[in-house]
Tab-separated table of C-alpha atoms in Angstrom:
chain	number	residue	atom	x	y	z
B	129	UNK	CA	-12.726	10.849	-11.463
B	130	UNK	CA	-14.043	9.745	-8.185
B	131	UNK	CA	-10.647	8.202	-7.077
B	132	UNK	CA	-8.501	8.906	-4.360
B	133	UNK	CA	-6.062	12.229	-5.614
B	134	UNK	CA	-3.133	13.612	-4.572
B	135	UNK	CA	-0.901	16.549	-5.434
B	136	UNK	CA	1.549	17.054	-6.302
B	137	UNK	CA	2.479	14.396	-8.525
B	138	UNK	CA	5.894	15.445	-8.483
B	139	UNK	CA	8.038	17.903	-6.083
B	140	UNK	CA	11.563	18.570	-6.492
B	141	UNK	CA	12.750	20.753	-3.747
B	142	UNK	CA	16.144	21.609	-2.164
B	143	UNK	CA	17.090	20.110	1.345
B	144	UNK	CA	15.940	22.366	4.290
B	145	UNK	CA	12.839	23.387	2.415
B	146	UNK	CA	9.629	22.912	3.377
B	147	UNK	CA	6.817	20.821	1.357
B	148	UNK	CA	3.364	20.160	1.297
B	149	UNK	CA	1.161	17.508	-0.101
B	150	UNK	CA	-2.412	17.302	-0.519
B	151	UNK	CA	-5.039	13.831	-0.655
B	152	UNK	CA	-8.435	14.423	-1.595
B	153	UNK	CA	-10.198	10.986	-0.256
B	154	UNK	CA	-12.828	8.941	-1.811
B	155	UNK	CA	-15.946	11.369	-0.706
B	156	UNK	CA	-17.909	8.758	0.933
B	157	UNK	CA	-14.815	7.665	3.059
B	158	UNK	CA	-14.276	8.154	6.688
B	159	UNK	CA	-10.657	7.205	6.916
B	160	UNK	CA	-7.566	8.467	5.451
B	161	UNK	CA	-4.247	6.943	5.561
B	162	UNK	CA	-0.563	8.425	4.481
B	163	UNK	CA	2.127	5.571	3.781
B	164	UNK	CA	5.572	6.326	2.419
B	165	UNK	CA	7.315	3.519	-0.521
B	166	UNK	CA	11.048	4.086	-1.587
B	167	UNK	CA	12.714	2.074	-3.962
B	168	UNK	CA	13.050	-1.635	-3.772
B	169	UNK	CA	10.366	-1.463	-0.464
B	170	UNK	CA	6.417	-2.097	0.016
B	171	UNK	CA	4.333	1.032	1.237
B	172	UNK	CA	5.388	2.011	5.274
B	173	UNK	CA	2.803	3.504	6.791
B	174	UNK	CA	2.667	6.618	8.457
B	175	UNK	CA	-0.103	8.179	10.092
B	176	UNK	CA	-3.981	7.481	9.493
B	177	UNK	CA	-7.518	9.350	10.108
B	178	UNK	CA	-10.415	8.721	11.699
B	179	UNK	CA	-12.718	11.603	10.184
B	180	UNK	CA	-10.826	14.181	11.231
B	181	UNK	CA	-9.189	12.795	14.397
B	182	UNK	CA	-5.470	11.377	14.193
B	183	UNK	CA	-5.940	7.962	15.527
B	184	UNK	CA	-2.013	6.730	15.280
B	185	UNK	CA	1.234	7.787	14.056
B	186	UNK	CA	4.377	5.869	13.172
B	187	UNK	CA	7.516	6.323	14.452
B	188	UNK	CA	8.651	6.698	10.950
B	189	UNK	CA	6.821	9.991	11.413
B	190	UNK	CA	9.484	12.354	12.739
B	191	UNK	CA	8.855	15.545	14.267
B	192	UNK	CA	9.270	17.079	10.621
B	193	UNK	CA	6.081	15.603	9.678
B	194	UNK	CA	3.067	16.570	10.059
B	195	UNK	CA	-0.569	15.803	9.131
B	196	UNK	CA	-4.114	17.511	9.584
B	197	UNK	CA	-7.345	16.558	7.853
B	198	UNK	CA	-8.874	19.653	9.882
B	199	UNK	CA	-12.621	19.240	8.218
B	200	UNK	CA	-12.820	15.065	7.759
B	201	UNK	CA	-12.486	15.762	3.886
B	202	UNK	CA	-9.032	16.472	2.263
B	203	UNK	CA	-5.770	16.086	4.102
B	204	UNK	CA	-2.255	17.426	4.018
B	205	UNK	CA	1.262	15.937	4.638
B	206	UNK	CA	3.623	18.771	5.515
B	207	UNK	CA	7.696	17.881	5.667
B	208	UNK	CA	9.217	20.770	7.132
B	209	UNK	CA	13.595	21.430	6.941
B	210	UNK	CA	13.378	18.209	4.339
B	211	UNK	CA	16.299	16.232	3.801
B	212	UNK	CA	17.844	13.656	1.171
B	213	UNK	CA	15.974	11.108	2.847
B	214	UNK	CA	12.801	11.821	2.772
B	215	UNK	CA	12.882	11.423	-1.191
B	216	UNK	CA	10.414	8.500	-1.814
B	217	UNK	CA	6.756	8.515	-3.231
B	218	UNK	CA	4.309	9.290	-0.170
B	219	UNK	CA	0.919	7.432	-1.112
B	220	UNK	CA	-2.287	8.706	0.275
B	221	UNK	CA	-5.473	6.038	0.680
B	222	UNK	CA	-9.003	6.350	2.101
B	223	UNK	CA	-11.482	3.354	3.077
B	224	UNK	CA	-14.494	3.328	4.449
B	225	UNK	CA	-12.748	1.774	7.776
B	226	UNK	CA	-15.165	-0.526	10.113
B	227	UNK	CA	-13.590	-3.547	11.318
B	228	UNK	CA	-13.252	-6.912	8.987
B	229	UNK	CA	-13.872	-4.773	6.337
B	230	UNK	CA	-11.162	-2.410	5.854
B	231	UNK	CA	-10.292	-2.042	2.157
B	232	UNK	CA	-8.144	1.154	0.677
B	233	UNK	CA	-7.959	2.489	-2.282
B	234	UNK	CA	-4.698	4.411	-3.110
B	235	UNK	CA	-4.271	7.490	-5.162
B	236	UNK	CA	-1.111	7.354	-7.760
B	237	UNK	CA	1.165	8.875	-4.920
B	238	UNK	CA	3.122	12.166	-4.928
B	239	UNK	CA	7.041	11.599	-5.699
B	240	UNK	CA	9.407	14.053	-3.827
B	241	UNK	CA	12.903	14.222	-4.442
B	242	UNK	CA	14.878	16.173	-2.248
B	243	UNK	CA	18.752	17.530	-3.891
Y	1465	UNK	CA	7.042	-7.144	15.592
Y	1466	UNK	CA	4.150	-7.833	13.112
Y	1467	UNK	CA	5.999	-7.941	9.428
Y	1468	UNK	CA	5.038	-9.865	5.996
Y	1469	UNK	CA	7.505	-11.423	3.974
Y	1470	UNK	CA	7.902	-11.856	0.404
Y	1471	UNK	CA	10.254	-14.553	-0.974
Y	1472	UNK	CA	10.990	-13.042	-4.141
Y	1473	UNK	CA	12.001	-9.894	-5.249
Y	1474	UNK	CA	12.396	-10.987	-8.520
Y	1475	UNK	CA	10.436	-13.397	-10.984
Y	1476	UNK	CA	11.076	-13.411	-14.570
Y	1477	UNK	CA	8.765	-16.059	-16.860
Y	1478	UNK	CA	7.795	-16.502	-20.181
Y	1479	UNK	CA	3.823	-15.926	-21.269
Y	1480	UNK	CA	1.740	-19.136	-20.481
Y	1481	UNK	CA	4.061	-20.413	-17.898
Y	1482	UNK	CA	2.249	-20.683	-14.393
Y	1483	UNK	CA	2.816	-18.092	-11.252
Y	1484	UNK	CA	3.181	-18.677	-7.514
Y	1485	UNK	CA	4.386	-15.583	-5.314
Y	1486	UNK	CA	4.604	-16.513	-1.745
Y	1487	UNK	CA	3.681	-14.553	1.183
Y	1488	UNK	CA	3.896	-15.072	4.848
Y	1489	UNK	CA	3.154	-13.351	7.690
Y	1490	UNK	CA	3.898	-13.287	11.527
Y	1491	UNK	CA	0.721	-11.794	12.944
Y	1492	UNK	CA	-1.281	-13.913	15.544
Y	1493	UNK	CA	-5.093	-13.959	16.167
Y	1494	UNK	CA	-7.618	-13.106	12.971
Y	1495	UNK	CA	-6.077	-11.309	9.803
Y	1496	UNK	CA	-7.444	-9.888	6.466
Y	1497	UNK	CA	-5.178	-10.670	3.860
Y	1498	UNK	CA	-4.756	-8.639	0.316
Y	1499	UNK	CA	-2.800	-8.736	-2.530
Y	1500	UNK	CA	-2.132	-5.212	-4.630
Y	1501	UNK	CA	-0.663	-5.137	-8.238
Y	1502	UNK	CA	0.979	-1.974	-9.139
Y	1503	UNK	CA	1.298	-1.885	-13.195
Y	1504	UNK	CA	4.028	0.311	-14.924
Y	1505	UNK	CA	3.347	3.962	-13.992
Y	1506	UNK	CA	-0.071	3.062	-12.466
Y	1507	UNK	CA	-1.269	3.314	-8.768
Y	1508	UNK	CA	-1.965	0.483	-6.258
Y	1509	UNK	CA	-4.584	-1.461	-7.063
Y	1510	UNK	CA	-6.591	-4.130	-5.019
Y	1511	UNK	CA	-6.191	-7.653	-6.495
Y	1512	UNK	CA	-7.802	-9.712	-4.416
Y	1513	UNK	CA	-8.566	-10.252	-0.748
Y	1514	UNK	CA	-9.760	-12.667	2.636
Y	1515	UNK	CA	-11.700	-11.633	4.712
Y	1516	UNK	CA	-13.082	-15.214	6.123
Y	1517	UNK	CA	-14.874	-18.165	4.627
Y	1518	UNK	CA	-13.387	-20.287	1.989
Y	1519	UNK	CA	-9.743	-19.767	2.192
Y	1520	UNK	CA	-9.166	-20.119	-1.692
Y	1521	UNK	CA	-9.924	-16.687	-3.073
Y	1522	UNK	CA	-10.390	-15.408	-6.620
Y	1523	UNK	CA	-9.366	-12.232	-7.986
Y	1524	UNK	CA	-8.995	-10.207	-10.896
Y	1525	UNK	CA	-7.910	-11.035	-14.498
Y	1526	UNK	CA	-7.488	-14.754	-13.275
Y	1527	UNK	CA	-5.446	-14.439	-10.362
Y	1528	UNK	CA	-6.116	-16.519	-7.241
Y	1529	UNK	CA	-4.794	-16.933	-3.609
Y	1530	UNK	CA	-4.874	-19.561	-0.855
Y	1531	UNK	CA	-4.980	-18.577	2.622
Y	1532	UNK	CA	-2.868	-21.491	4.648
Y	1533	UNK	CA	-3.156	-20.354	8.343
Y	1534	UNK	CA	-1.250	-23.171	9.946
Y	1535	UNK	CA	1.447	-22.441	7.714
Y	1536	UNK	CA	0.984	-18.189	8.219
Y	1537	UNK	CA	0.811	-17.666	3.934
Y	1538	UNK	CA	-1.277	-16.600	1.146
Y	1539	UNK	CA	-0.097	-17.369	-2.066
Y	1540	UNK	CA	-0.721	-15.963	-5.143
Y	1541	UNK	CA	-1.065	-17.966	-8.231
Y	1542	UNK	CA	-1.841	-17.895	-11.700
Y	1543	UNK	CA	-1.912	-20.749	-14.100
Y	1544	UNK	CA	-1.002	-18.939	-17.046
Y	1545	UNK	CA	0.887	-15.291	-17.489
Y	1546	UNK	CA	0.278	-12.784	-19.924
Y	1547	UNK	CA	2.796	-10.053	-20.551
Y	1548	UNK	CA	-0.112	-7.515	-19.389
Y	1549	UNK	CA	0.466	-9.135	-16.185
Y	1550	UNK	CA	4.645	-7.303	-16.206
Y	1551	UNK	CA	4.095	-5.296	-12.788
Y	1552	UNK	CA	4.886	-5.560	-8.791
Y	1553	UNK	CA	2.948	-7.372	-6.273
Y	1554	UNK	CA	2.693	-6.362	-2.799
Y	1555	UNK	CA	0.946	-9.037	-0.775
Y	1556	UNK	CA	-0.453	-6.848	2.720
Y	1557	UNK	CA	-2.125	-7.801	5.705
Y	1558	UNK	CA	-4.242	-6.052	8.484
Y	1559	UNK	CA	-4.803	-7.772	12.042
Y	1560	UNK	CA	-8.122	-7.941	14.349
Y	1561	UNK	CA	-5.389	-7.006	17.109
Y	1562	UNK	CA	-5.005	-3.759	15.444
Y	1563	UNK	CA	-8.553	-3.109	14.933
Y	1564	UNK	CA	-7.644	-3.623	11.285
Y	1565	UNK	CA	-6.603	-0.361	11.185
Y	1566	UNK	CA	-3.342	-0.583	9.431
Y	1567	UNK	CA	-2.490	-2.576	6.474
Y	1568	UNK	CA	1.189	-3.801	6.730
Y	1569	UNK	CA	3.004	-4.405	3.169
Y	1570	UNK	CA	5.222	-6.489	1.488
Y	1571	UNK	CA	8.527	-5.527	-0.070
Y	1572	UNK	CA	6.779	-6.341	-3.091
Y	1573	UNK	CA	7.965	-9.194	-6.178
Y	1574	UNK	CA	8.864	-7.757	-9.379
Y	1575	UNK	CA	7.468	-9.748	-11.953
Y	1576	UNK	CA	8.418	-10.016	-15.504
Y	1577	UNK	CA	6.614	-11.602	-18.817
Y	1578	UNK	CA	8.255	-12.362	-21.704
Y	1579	UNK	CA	6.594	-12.642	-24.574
């Protein structure tokens, strides 16, 4: 599969706890993108890449989350002390970025619920 | 603040009946437009898109869309539903002012086929 993948597909985790998801991008793509979707809403996004290099962050994005992509390849989404609303699926995407061009491609999203 | 708007949350039609979802936005300057369709228990996937050029688009499985900038839209349309067509459709949008960096969604329609 030469997709976009994430994991996990599912986390359940109690609130306070810390959690950790991974996206493996598209190989040949330079940018990476995290967006958050809860029920009922379109995909919010959160924080993209630039190779390895943050290049913006939503306010969505509280101090509890955090993202690296520390080689330009795979990237994590950490949620530290989680709480009840974070639950949602958080959707990773990768494109090969450039301007007028920009087209992701989303992996099948990792769905956390926090109890 | 830059936002997309979808007027239905809802559609329910029967199979061969014809489909319009509307979408508008409230970006100025250049956009890239894109509608995703996200089938029962599958991931986001890339309908169709505008880039520039002839402002009617085709997509996938007979699906088109019609970029209207005066009137800040880009409809999607198809003149005759299947029930494989039962999924949500998130129309998105990324602006030149942004570097078209960031794709900003939808709250998505819900569409349902009857047989």
């Amino acid at each position: 599969d030469t997709g976009v993948s994430q994991d996990p597909r599912h986390k359940i985790t109690k609130r306070g706890q810390n959690v950790t998801f991974r996206c493996d991008p598209i190989s040949e793509h330079n940018r990476l993108y995290w967006y958050r979707q809860t029920l009922g809403q379109g995909p919010e996004f959160l924080t993209y890449f630039q190779n390895e290099a943050q290049l913006e962050k939503s306010r969505l994005l509280s101090d509890r989350f955090s993202a690296e992509r520390p080689k330009g390849s795979f990237s994590t989404l950490e949620i530290q002390r989680t709480e009840q609303g974070d639950s949602a699926m958080y959707l990773c995407a990768s494109s090969l970025g450039g301007t007028g061009a920009n087209v992701l491609t989303f992996g099948a999203g990792s769905r956390l619920t926090v109890l | 603040a830059q936002s997309v708007s979808q007027h239905n949350h809802h559609v329910i039609l029967s199979e061969a009946a014809s489909l319009e979802l509307g979408c508008n936005y409230s970006y100025g300057g250049t956009v890239n437009l894109f509608w995703y369709v996200q089938y029962p228990g599958q991931h986001l996937q890339l309908l169709l898109k505008y880039f520039s050029g002839d402002p009617l688009v085709k997509g996938i499985k007979g699906f088109e869309a019609e970029f209207i900038k005066s009137k800040f839209s880009f409809n999607l349309r198809k003149p005759s539903v299947q029930w494989s067509d039962t999924a949500e459709y998130f129309c998105a949008v990324n602006a030149a002012t942004g570097g078209y960096n960031k794709l900003i969604f939808g709250a998505g329609t819900r569409l349902a086929v009857h047989p």
